[in-house]
Amino acid sequence: MARNSDRTGAAPPPPDPLPVAVVDSHCHLDLMDTAVDAAIAAAVAVGVTRAVTVGVDLATSRWQADVAGAHPELYAAVAIHPNEAAHGVSEETFAAIAELARRDKVRAVGETGLDYFRTPPQAHAAQQESFRRHIAIAKETGRALMIHDREAHEDTLRILAEEGAPDTVVFHAFSGDAEMAKVCADAGYVMSFAGNVTFKNAANLREAATVAPAELLLVETDAPFLTPVPWRGRPGGPYLIPLTLRVLAETRGVGVAELGASIAANAERVFGPW
């Protein structure tokens, strides 16, 4: 799998290590400019001992599943990203995703969902149909459902309700406000916060992070994307989780060790023990 982060500048230096071991609940190791073994080693060195690497189409989903199978530190998520699904998804592809989801080291169906930011209205129906099919796959395989929701909160929540949500739902790179967080909390949906919660213009995300119950909170990098400040725009990696976790802890008014331990426990509930 060719690596191309499409980020500019040098990789940020490693942050200070965390006092507890945590999990990066969503990254794309295939898109990083760093080799997998090196990315894992850099993360472990700062306390990020586990990660979930995520597919966006059939080829990358197969890659994530294979890589997770070869590395004890990794789990995988498999799906057709909504921006890919906007072009239509074949029955053969859905069947292949379902087959991958049954692998032992694949612990989530994702990222799937709706993206109305990049997709024109005429393609929304195709995205919605793909989302419904992925919900069914998650329920059929007993995997967590990992949702990409961009400017589509209302339809995302509506379709989840119509289809019946799987036992475990994760809103990856949570993008809603405090009211959305309350709705998700009431439904028992897990909210995963990425590096954009550290951005200066992300007060709404920080407000949402204070509303999310501790038992429904995860942290992620979405690496190589959404690199936290002060390195916004640089190529990211799982090793940068400490920057985001420290902002979340400060925002919530709790200690880093306390929040990290809670998030690590949540990750094991969502994805299973490593």
PDB file of C-alpha atoms in Angstrom:
ATOM      1  CA  MET A   1       0.000   0.000   0.000  1.00  0.00           C
ATOM      2  CA  ALA A   2       1.522   3.305  -1.070  1.00  0.00           C
ATOM      3  CA  ARG A   3       1.889   5.862   1.693  1.00  0.00           C
ATOM      4  CA  ASN A   4       0.942   9.448   1.000  1.00  0.00           C
ATOM      5  CA  SER A   5      -0.120  11.613   3.897  1.00  0.00           C
ATOM      6  CA  ASP A   6      -0.753  14.670   1.715  1.00  0.00           C
ATOM      7  CA  ARG A   7       0.474  16.738   4.699  1.00  0.00           C
ATOM      8  CA  THR A   8       3.213  19.348   4.503  1.00  0.00           C
ATOM      9  CA  GLY A   9       6.259  19.961   6.642  1.00  0.00           C
ATOM     10  CA  ALA A  10       8.284  17.725   8.908  1.00  0.00           C
ATOM     11  CA  ALA A  11       6.726  15.330  11.381  1.00  0.00           C
ATOM     12  CA  PRO A  12       6.241  16.972  14.795  1.00  0.00           C
ATOM     13  CA  PRO A  13       8.570  16.014  17.642  1.00  0.00           C
ATOM     14  CA  PRO A  14       7.281  13.512  20.193  1.00  0.00           C
ATOM     15  CA  PRO A  15       5.297  14.986  23.086  1.00  0.00           C
ATOM     16  CA  ASP A  16       5.959  14.211  26.726  1.00  0.00           C
ATOM     17  CA  PRO A  17       4.896  10.621  27.527  1.00  0.00           C
ATOM     18  CA  LEU A  18       1.587   9.947  29.219  1.00  0.00           C
ATOM     19  CA  PRO A  19       1.448   8.588  32.770  1.00  0.00           C
ATOM     20  CA  VAL A  20      -0.922   5.795  31.696  1.00  0.00           C
ATOM     21  CA  ALA A  21      -1.275   3.633  28.584  1.00  0.00           C
ATOM     22  CA  VAL A  22      -3.998   4.748  26.159  1.00  0.00           C
ATOM     23  CA  VAL A  23      -5.435   3.770  22.778  1.00  0.00           C
ATOM     24  CA  ASP A  24      -5.650   5.708  19.508  1.00  0.00           C
ATOM     25  CA  SER A  25      -9.162   4.706  18.514  1.00  0.00           C
ATOM     26  CA  HIS A  26      -8.898   5.818  14.866  1.00  0.00           C
ATOM     27  CA  CYS A  27      -5.940   6.263  12.524  1.00  0.00           C
ATOM     28  CA  HIS A  28      -4.988   5.437   8.940  1.00  0.00           C
ATOM     29  CA  LEU A  29      -1.586   3.784   9.058  1.00  0.00           C
ATOM     30  CA  ASP A  30      -1.662   3.169   5.311  1.00  0.00           C
ATOM     31  CA  LEU A  31      -1.686   6.915   4.632  1.00  0.00           C
ATOM     32  CA  MET A  32       1.239   7.763   6.869  1.00  0.00           C
ATOM     33  CA  ASP A  33       4.708   8.458   5.513  1.00  0.00           C
ATOM     34  CA  THR A  34       6.088   6.364   8.377  1.00  0.00           C
ATOM     35  CA  ALA A  35       6.439   2.582   8.214  1.00  0.00           C
ATOM     36  CA  VAL A  36       3.994   0.690  10.426  1.00  0.00           C
ATOM     37  CA  ASP A  37       6.614  -0.690  12.814  1.00  0.00           C
ATOM     38  CA  ALA A  38       8.119   2.771  13.277  1.00  0.00           C
ATOM     39  CA  ALA A  39       4.701   4.366  13.830  1.00  0.00           C
ATOM     40  CA  ILE A  40       3.853   1.782  16.482  1.00  0.00           C
ATOM     41  CA  ALA A  41       7.217   2.212  18.208  1.00  0.00           C
ATOM     42  CA  ALA A  42       6.872   6.007  18.304  1.00  0.00           C
ATOM     43  CA  ALA A  43       3.392   5.698  19.800  1.00  0.00           C
ATOM     44  CA  VAL A  44       4.396   3.129  22.428  1.00  0.00           C
ATOM     45  CA  ALA A  45       7.298   5.359  23.488  1.00  0.00           C
ATOM     46  CA  VAL A  46       4.838   8.054  24.667  1.00  0.00           C
ATOM     47  CA  GLY A  47       2.241   5.718  26.184  1.00  0.00           C
ATOM     48  CA  VAL A  48      -0.016   5.071  23.192  1.00  0.00           C
ATOM     49  CA  THR A  49       0.291   1.312  23.305  1.00  0.00           C
ATOM     50  CA  ARG A  50      -2.628   0.338  21.062  1.00  0.00           C
ATOM     51  CA  ALA A  51      -4.342   1.705  17.945  1.00  0.00           C
ATOM     52  CA  VAL A  52      -7.221   0.999  15.575  1.00  0.00           C
ATOM     53  CA  THR A  53      -6.278   1.443  11.924  1.00  0.00           C
ATOM     54  CA  VAL A  54      -9.195   2.210   9.636  1.00  0.00           C
ATOM     55  CA  GLY A  55     -10.111   1.416   6.035  1.00  0.00           C
ATOM     56  CA  VAL A  56     -11.986   3.682   3.635  1.00  0.00           C
ATOM     57  CA  ASP A  57     -12.554   1.318   0.702  1.00  0.00           C
ATOM     58  CA  LEU A  58     -12.188  -2.392   0.000  1.00  0.00           C
ATOM     59  CA  ALA A  59      -8.473  -2.262  -0.811  1.00  0.00           C
ATOM     60  CA  THR A  60      -7.534  -0.246   2.270  1.00  0.00           C
ATOM     61  CA  SER A  61      -9.856  -2.324   4.446  1.00  0.00           C
ATOM     62  CA  ARG A  62      -8.051  -5.471   3.377  1.00  0.00           C
ATOM     63  CA  TRP A  63      -4.735  -3.766   4.106  1.00  0.00           C
ATOM     64  CA  GLN A  64      -5.804  -2.715   7.595  1.00  0.00           C
ATOM     65  CA  ALA A  65      -7.101  -6.211   8.387  1.00  0.00           C
ATOM     66  CA  ASP A  66      -3.867  -7.826   7.230  1.00  0.00           C
ATOM     67  CA  VAL A  67      -1.648  -5.359   9.105  1.00  0.00           C
ATOM     68  CA  ALA A  68      -3.680  -5.711  12.304  1.00  0.00           C
ATOM     69  CA  GLY A  69      -3.349  -9.469  11.986  1.00  0.00           C
ATOM     70  CA  ALA A  70       0.433  -9.111  11.905  1.00  0.00           C
ATOM     71  CA  HIS A  71       0.785  -6.663  14.836  1.00  0.00           C
ATOM     72  CA  PRO A  72      -0.464  -7.359  18.373  1.00  0.00           C
ATOM     73  CA  GLU A  73      -0.739  -3.617  19.072  1.00  0.00           C
ATOM     74  CA  LEU A  74      -3.348  -3.102  16.349  1.00  0.00           C
ATOM     75  CA  TYR A  75      -6.998  -3.711  15.656  1.00  0.00           C
ATOM     76  CA  ALA A  76      -8.659  -2.818  12.350  1.00  0.00           C
ATOM     77  CA  ALA A  77     -11.901  -1.269  11.135  1.00  0.00           C
ATOM     78  CA  VAL A  78     -13.271  -1.995   7.654  1.00  0.00           C
ATOM     79  CA  ALA A  79     -15.838  -0.184   5.512  1.00  0.00           C
ATOM     80  CA  ILE A  80     -16.530   1.940   2.473  1.00  0.00           C
ATOM     81  CA  HIS A  81     -16.149   5.610   3.400  1.00  0.00           C
ATOM     82  CA  PRO A  82     -19.250   7.693   2.616  1.00  0.00           C
ATOM     83  CA  ASN A  83     -17.361   9.751   0.050  1.00  0.00           C
ATOM     84  CA  GLU A  84     -16.501   6.526  -1.765  1.00  0.00           C
ATOM     85  CA  ALA A  85     -20.016   5.168  -1.272  1.00  0.00           C
ATOM     86  CA  ALA A  86     -21.440   8.220  -3.019  1.00  0.00           C
ATOM     87  CA  HIS A  87     -20.404   6.569  -6.303  1.00  0.00           C
ATOM     88  CA  GLY A  88     -22.323   3.386  -5.480  1.00  0.00           C
ATOM     89  CA  VAL A  89     -21.219   0.148  -3.816  1.00  0.00           C
ATOM     90  CA  SER A  90     -21.605  -3.291  -5.388  1.00  0.00           C
ATOM     91  CA  GLU A  91     -23.107  -6.288  -3.646  1.00  0.00           C
ATOM     92  CA  GLU A  92     -19.763  -8.039  -4.002  1.00  0.00           C
ATOM     93  CA  THR A  93     -18.072  -5.227  -2.102  1.00  0.00           C
ATOM     94  CA  PHE A  94     -20.585  -5.314   0.737  1.00  0.00           C
ATOM     95  CA  ALA A  95     -20.084  -9.078   0.966  1.00  0.00           C
ATOM     96  CA  ALA A  96     -16.315  -8.655   1.065  1.00  0.00           C
ATOM     97  CA  ILE A  97     -16.547  -6.042   3.838  1.00  0.00           C
ATOM     98  CA  ALA A  98     -18.769  -8.403   5.841  1.00  0.00           C
ATOM     99  CA  GLU A  99     -16.246 -11.196   5.392  1.00  0.00           C
ATOM    100  CA  LEU A 100     -13.393  -8.970   6.557  1.00  0.00           C
ATOM    101  CA  ALA A 101     -15.441  -7.826   9.561  1.00  0.00           C
ATOM    102  CA  ARG A 102     -15.557 -11.410  10.811  1.00  0.00           C
ATOM    103  CA  ARG A 103     -11.778 -11.598  11.169  1.00  0.00           C
ATOM    104  CA  ASP A 104     -10.602 -11.748  14.763  1.00  0.00           C
ATOM    105  CA  LYS A 105      -8.450  -8.608  14.596  1.00  0.00           C
ATOM    106  CA  VAL A 106     -11.178  -6.555  12.888  1.00  0.00           C
ATOM    107  CA  ARG A 107     -13.216  -5.000  15.680  1.00  0.00           C
ATOM    108  CA  ALA A 108     -15.262  -2.287  13.973  1.00  0.00           C
ATOM    109  CA  VAL A 109     -17.239  -1.613  10.826  1.00  0.00           C
ATOM    110  CA  GLY A 110     -16.133   1.822   9.736  1.00  0.00           C
ATOM    111  CA  GLU A 111     -15.621   4.364   8.776  1.00  0.00           C
ATOM    112  CA  THR A 112     -19.128   4.591   7.387  1.00  0.00           C
ATOM    113  CA  GLY A 113     -21.836   7.201   7.625  1.00  0.00           C
ATOM    114  CA  LEU A 114     -22.707  10.437   5.857  1.00  0.00           C
ATOM    115  CA  ASP A 115     -20.628  13.330   4.551  1.00  0.00           C
ATOM    116  CA  TYR A 116     -22.681  16.191   3.182  1.00  0.00           C
ATOM    117  CA  PHE A 117     -19.670  18.526   3.142  1.00  0.00           C
ATOM    118  CA  ARG A 118     -17.956  16.818   0.205  1.00  0.00           C
ATOM    119  CA  THR A 119     -20.916  15.110  -1.447  1.00  0.00           C
ATOM    120  CA  PRO A 120     -23.552  16.870  -3.596  1.00  0.00           C
ATOM    121  CA  PRO A 121     -27.223  16.337  -2.707  1.00  0.00           C
ATOM    122  CA  GLN A 122     -27.818  14.011  -5.653  1.00  0.00           C
ATOM    123  CA  ALA A 123     -25.381  11.501  -4.106  1.00  0.00           C
ATOM    124  CA  HIS A 124     -26.865  11.551  -0.596  1.00  0.00           C
ATOM    125  CA  ALA A 125     -29.197   8.650  -1.323  1.00  0.00           C
ATOM    126  CA  ALA A 126     -26.275   6.400  -2.262  1.00  0.00           C
ATOM    127  CA  GLN A 127     -24.449   7.360   0.924  1.00  0.00           C
ATOM    128  CA  GLN A 128     -27.520   6.679   3.019  1.00  0.00           C
ATOM    129  CA  GLU A 129     -28.051   3.250   1.456  1.00  0.00           C
ATOM    130  CA  SER A 130     -24.422   2.333   2.084  1.00  0.00           C
ATOM    131  CA  PHE A 131     -24.723   3.520   5.688  1.00  0.00           C
ATOM    132  CA  ARG A 132     -27.766   1.306   6.200  1.00  0.00           C
ATOM    133  CA  ARG A 133     -25.922  -1.688   4.776  1.00  0.00           C
ATOM    134  CA  HIS A 134     -22.934  -1.086   7.044  1.00  0.00           C
ATOM    135  CA  ILE A 135     -25.235  -0.850  10.063  1.00  0.00           C
ATOM    136  CA  ALA A 136     -26.584  -4.270   9.107  1.00  0.00           C
ATOM    137  CA  ILE A 137     -23.052  -5.667   8.740  1.00  0.00           C
ATOM    138  CA  ALA A 138     -22.061  -4.341  12.174  1.00  0.00           C
ATOM    139  CA  LYS A 139     -25.092  -5.977  13.770  1.00  0.00           C
ATOM    140  CA  GLU A 140     -24.605  -9.212  11.850  1.00  0.00           C
ATOM    141  CA  THR A 141     -20.940  -9.507  12.857  1.00  0.00           C
ATOM    142  CA  GLY A 142     -21.251  -8.098  16.372  1.00  0.00           C
ATOM    143  CA  ARG A 143     -18.745  -5.334  15.665  1.00  0.00           C
ATOM    144  CA  ALA A 144     -18.763  -1.722  16.785  1.00  0.00           C
ATOM    145  CA  LEU A 145     -20.100   0.746  14.215  1.00  0.00           C
ATOM    146  CA  MET A 146     -17.607   3.565  13.535  1.00  0.00           C
ATOM    147  CA  ILE A 147     -19.387   6.594  12.098  1.00  0.00           C
ATOM    148  CA  HIS A 148     -18.107   9.410   9.903  1.00  0.00           C
ATOM    149  CA  ASP A 149     -20.637  12.240  10.277  1.00  0.00           C
ATOM    150  CA  ARG A 150     -19.840  15.527   8.596  1.00  0.00           C
ATOM    151  CA  GLU A 151     -22.570  18.161   8.306  1.00  0.00           C
ATOM    152  CA  ALA A 152     -25.165  15.370   8.390  1.00  0.00           C
ATOM    153  CA  HIS A 153     -26.105  15.050  12.062  1.00  0.00           C
ATOM    154  CA  GLU A 154     -29.865  14.908  11.577  1.00  0.00           C
ATOM    155  CA  ASP A 155     -29.844  12.227   8.887  1.00  0.00           C
ATOM    156  CA  THR A 156     -27.144  10.212  10.663  1.00  0.00           C
ATOM    157  CA  LEU A 157     -29.184  10.036  13.862  1.00  0.00           C
ATOM    158  CA  ARG A 158     -32.410   9.397  11.940  1.00  0.00           C
ATOM    159  CA  ILE A 159     -30.983   6.450  10.006  1.00  0.00           C
ATOM    160  CA  LEU A 160     -29.497   4.947  13.161  1.00  0.00           C
ATOM    161  CA  ALA A 161     -32.921   5.117  14.770  1.00  0.00           C
ATOM    162  CA  GLU A 162     -34.711   3.724  11.720  1.00  0.00           C
ATOM    163  CA  GLU A 163     -32.331   0.797  11.277  1.00  0.00           C
ATOM    164  CA  GLY A 164     -31.812   0.116  14.960  1.00  0.00           C
ATOM    165  CA  ALA A 165     -28.313   0.923  16.155  1.00  0.00           C
ATOM    166  CA  PRO A 166     -25.794  -1.832  16.896  1.00  0.00           C
ATOM    167  CA  ASP A 167     -24.899  -2.429  20.522  1.00  0.00           C
ATOM    168  CA  THR A 168     -21.830  -0.194  20.168  1.00  0.00           C
ATOM    169  CA  VAL A 169     -21.756   3.009  18.126  1.00  0.00           C
ATOM    170  CA  VAL A 170     -18.733   5.326  17.901  1.00  0.00           C
ATOM    171  CA  PHE A 171     -18.907   8.807  16.400  1.00  0.00           C
ATOM    172  CA  HIS A 172     -15.366   9.136  15.020  1.00  0.00           C
ATOM    173  CA  ALA A 173     -13.810  12.626  15.117  1.00  0.00           C
ATOM    174  CA  PHE A 174     -16.950  13.884  16.817  1.00  0.00           C
ATOM    175  CA  SER A 175     -18.042  17.050  15.039  1.00  0.00           C
ATOM    176  CA  GLY A 176     -21.213  18.059  16.847  1.00  0.00           C
ATOM    177  CA  ASP A 177     -21.906  20.684  19.482  1.00  0.00           C
ATOM    178  CA  ALA A 178     -22.944  20.249  23.104  1.00  0.00           C
ATOM    179  CA  GLU A 179     -26.568  19.584  22.159  1.00  0.00           C
ATOM    180  CA  MET A 180     -25.493  16.849  19.749  1.00  0.00           C
ATOM    181  CA  ALA A 181     -23.311  15.382  22.479  1.00  0.00           C
ATOM    182  CA  LYS A 182     -26.307  15.253  24.816  1.00  0.00           C
ATOM    183  CA  VAL A 183     -28.346  13.409  22.179  1.00  0.00           C
ATOM    184  CA  CYS A 184     -25.543  10.901  21.664  1.00  0.00           C
ATOM    185  CA  ALA A 185     -25.094  10.466  25.404  1.00  0.00           C
ATOM    186  CA  ASP A 186     -28.793   9.759  25.881  1.00  0.00           C
ATOM    187  CA  ALA A 187     -28.575   7.103  23.146  1.00  0.00           C
ATOM    188  CA  GLY A 188     -25.418   5.560  24.643  1.00  0.00           C
ATOM    189  CA  TYR A 189     -23.286   6.441  21.621  1.00  0.00           C
ATOM    190  CA  VAL A 190     -19.532   6.757  22.163  1.00  0.00           C
ATOM    191  CA  MET A 191     -17.888  10.029  21.135  1.00  0.00           C
ATOM    192  CA  SER A 192     -14.264   9.978  19.947  1.00  0.00           C
ATOM    193  CA  PHE A 193     -12.440  13.313  19.909  1.00  0.00           C
ATOM    194  CA  ALA A 194      -9.570  14.009  17.521  1.00  0.00           C
ATOM    195  CA  GLY A 195      -6.873  16.657  17.244  1.00  0.00           C
ATOM    196  CA  ASN A 196      -9.292  19.266  15.944  1.00  0.00           C
ATOM    197  CA  VAL A 197     -10.638  19.645  19.500  1.00  0.00           C
ATOM    198  CA  THR A 198      -7.377  21.531  20.145  1.00  0.00           C
ATOM    199  CA  PHE A 199      -7.908  24.044  17.333  1.00  0.00           C
ATOM    200  CA  LYS A 200      -8.437  27.677  18.321  1.00  0.00           C
ATOM    201  CA  ASN A 201     -11.759  27.851  16.451  1.00  0.00           C
ATOM    202  CA  ALA A 202     -13.146  24.628  17.992  1.00  0.00           C
ATOM    203  CA  ALA A 203     -14.855  25.988  21.100  1.00  0.00           C
ATOM    204  CA  ASN A 204     -17.993  24.049  20.133  1.00  0.00           C
ATOM    205  CA  LEU A 205     -16.051  20.778  20.197  1.00  0.00           C
ATOM    206  CA  ARG A 206     -14.545  21.568  23.583  1.00  0.00           C
ATOM    207  CA  GLU A 207     -18.028  22.330  24.908  1.00  0.00           C
ATOM    208  CA  ALA A 208     -19.199  18.985  23.541  1.00  0.00           C
ATOM    209  CA  ALA A 209     -16.232  17.288  25.207  1.00  0.00           C
ATOM    210  CA  THR A 210     -17.355  18.605  28.585  1.00  0.00           C
ATOM    211  CA  VAL A 211     -20.855  17.178  28.023  1.00  0.00           C
ATOM    212  CA  ALA A 212     -19.795  13.691  26.892  1.00  0.00           C
ATOM    213  CA  PRO A 213     -19.981  11.272  29.853  1.00  0.00           C
ATOM    214  CA  ALA A 214     -16.615   9.853  30.885  1.00  0.00           C
ATOM    215  CA  GLU A 215     -17.770   6.320  30.080  1.00  0.00           C
ATOM    216  CA  LEU A 216     -18.651   7.338  26.499  1.00  0.00           C
ATOM    217  CA  LEU A 217     -15.404   9.095  25.617  1.00  0.00           C
ATOM    218  CA  LEU A 218     -12.556   8.026  23.331  1.00  0.00           C
ATOM    219  CA  VAL A 219      -9.557   9.860  21.876  1.00  0.00           C
ATOM    220  CA  GLU A 220      -8.075   9.497  18.399  1.00  0.00           C
ATOM    221  CA  THR A 221      -5.689  11.081  15.935  1.00  0.00           C
ATOM    222  CA  ASP A 222      -7.330  10.333  12.566  1.00  0.00           C
ATOM    223  CA  ALA A 223      -3.644  10.305  11.581  1.00  0.00           C
ATOM    224  CA  PRO A 224      -2.196  11.550   9.382  1.00  0.00           C
ATOM    225  CA  PHE A 225      -5.022  14.108   9.441  1.00  0.00           C
ATOM    226  CA  LEU A 226      -6.365  16.487  12.129  1.00  0.00           C
ATOM    227  CA  THR A 227      -2.935  16.942  13.686  1.00  0.00           C
ATOM    228  CA  PRO A 228      -3.346  18.819  16.997  1.00  0.00           C
ATOM    229  CA  VAL A 229      -1.914  22.232  17.773  1.00  0.00           C
ATOM    230  CA  PRO A 230       0.757  23.461  17.757  1.00  0.00           C
ATOM    231  CA  TRP A 231       1.402  21.245  14.739  1.00  0.00           C
ATOM    232  CA  ARG A 232      -1.829  21.708  12.781  1.00  0.00           C
ATOM    233  CA  GLY A 233      -1.239  20.919   9.103  1.00  0.00           C
ATOM    234  CA  ARG A 234       1.815  18.758   9.732  1.00  0.00           C
ATOM    235  CA  PRO A 235       1.702  14.972   9.190  1.00  0.00           C
ATOM    236  CA  GLY A 236       0.227  13.314  12.261  1.00  0.00           C
ATOM    237  CA  GLY A 237       0.624   9.926  13.896  1.00  0.00           C
ATOM    238  CA  PRO A 238      -0.720   7.940  16.850  1.00  0.00           C
ATOM    239  CA  TYR A 239       2.216   9.233  18.925  1.00  0.00           C
ATOM    240  CA  LEU A 240       0.505  12.654  19.074  1.00  0.00           C
ATOM    241  CA  ILE A 241      -2.430  11.393  21.170  1.00  0.00           C
ATOM    242  CA  PRO A 242      -0.893  12.966  24.335  1.00  0.00           C
ATOM    243  CA  LEU A 243      -1.422  16.479  22.932  1.00  0.00           C
ATOM    244  CA  THR A 244      -5.134  15.903  22.393  1.00  0.00           C
ATOM    245  CA  LEU A 245      -5.627  13.971  25.626  1.00  0.00           C
ATOM    246  CA  ARG A 246      -4.065  16.763  27.674  1.00  0.00           C
ATOM    247  CA  VAL A 247      -6.395  19.348  26.110  1.00  0.00           C
ATOM    248  CA  LEU A 248      -9.386  17.097  26.815  1.00  0.00           C
ATOM    249  CA  ALA A 249      -8.292  16.671  30.430  1.00  0.00           C
ATOM    250  CA  GLU A 250      -7.851  20.409  30.894  1.00  0.00           C
ATOM    251  CA  THR A 251     -11.207  21.104  29.228  1.00  0.00           C
ATOM    252  CA  ARG A 252     -12.973  18.604  31.471  1.00  0.00           C
ATOM    253  CA  GLY A 253     -11.112  19.723  34.590  1.00  0.00           C
ATOM    254  CA  VAL A 254      -9.666  16.303  35.416  1.00  0.00           C
ATOM    255  CA  GLY A 255      -6.198  14.833  35.662  1.00  0.00           C
ATOM    256  CA  VAL A 256      -4.489  13.369  32.620  1.00  0.00           C
ATOM    257  CA  ALA A 257      -3.943  10.023  34.341  1.00  0.00           C
ATOM    258  CA  GLU A 258      -7.575   9.802  35.430  1.00  0.00           C
ATOM    259  CA  LEU A 259      -8.924  10.615  31.976  1.00  0.00           C
ATOM    260  CA  GLY A 260      -6.404   8.358  30.249  1.00  0.00           C
ATOM    261  CA  ALA A 261      -7.322   5.385  32.430  1.00  0.00           C
ATOM    262  CA  SER A 262     -11.024   5.965  31.761  1.00  0.00           C
ATOM    263  CA  ILE A 263     -10.496   6.232  28.006  1.00  0.00           C
ATOM    264  CA  ALA A 264      -8.353   3.087  27.976  1.00  0.00           C
ATOM    265  CA  ALA A 265     -11.124   1.175  29.752  1.00  0.00           C
ATOM    266  CA  ASN A 266     -13.681   2.529  27.285  1.00  0.00           C
ATOM    267  CA  ALA A 267     -11.544   1.390  24.351  1.00  0.00           C
ATOM    268  CA  GLU A 268     -11.469  -2.145  25.726  1.00  0.00           C
ATOM    269  CA  ARG A 269     -15.244  -2.134  26.122  1.00  0.00           C
ATOM    270  CA  VAL A 270     -15.699  -0.887  22.555  1.00  0.00           C
ATOM    271  CA  PHE A 271     -13.095  -2.955  20.739  1.00  0.00           C
ATOM    272  CA  GLY A 272     -12.410  -5.780  23.182  1.00  0.00           C
ATOM    273  CA  PRO A 273      -9.250  -6.515  25.166  1.00  0.00           C
ATOM    274  CA  TRP A 274      -5.989  -6.706  23.281  1.00  0.00           C
TER     275      TRP A 274
END
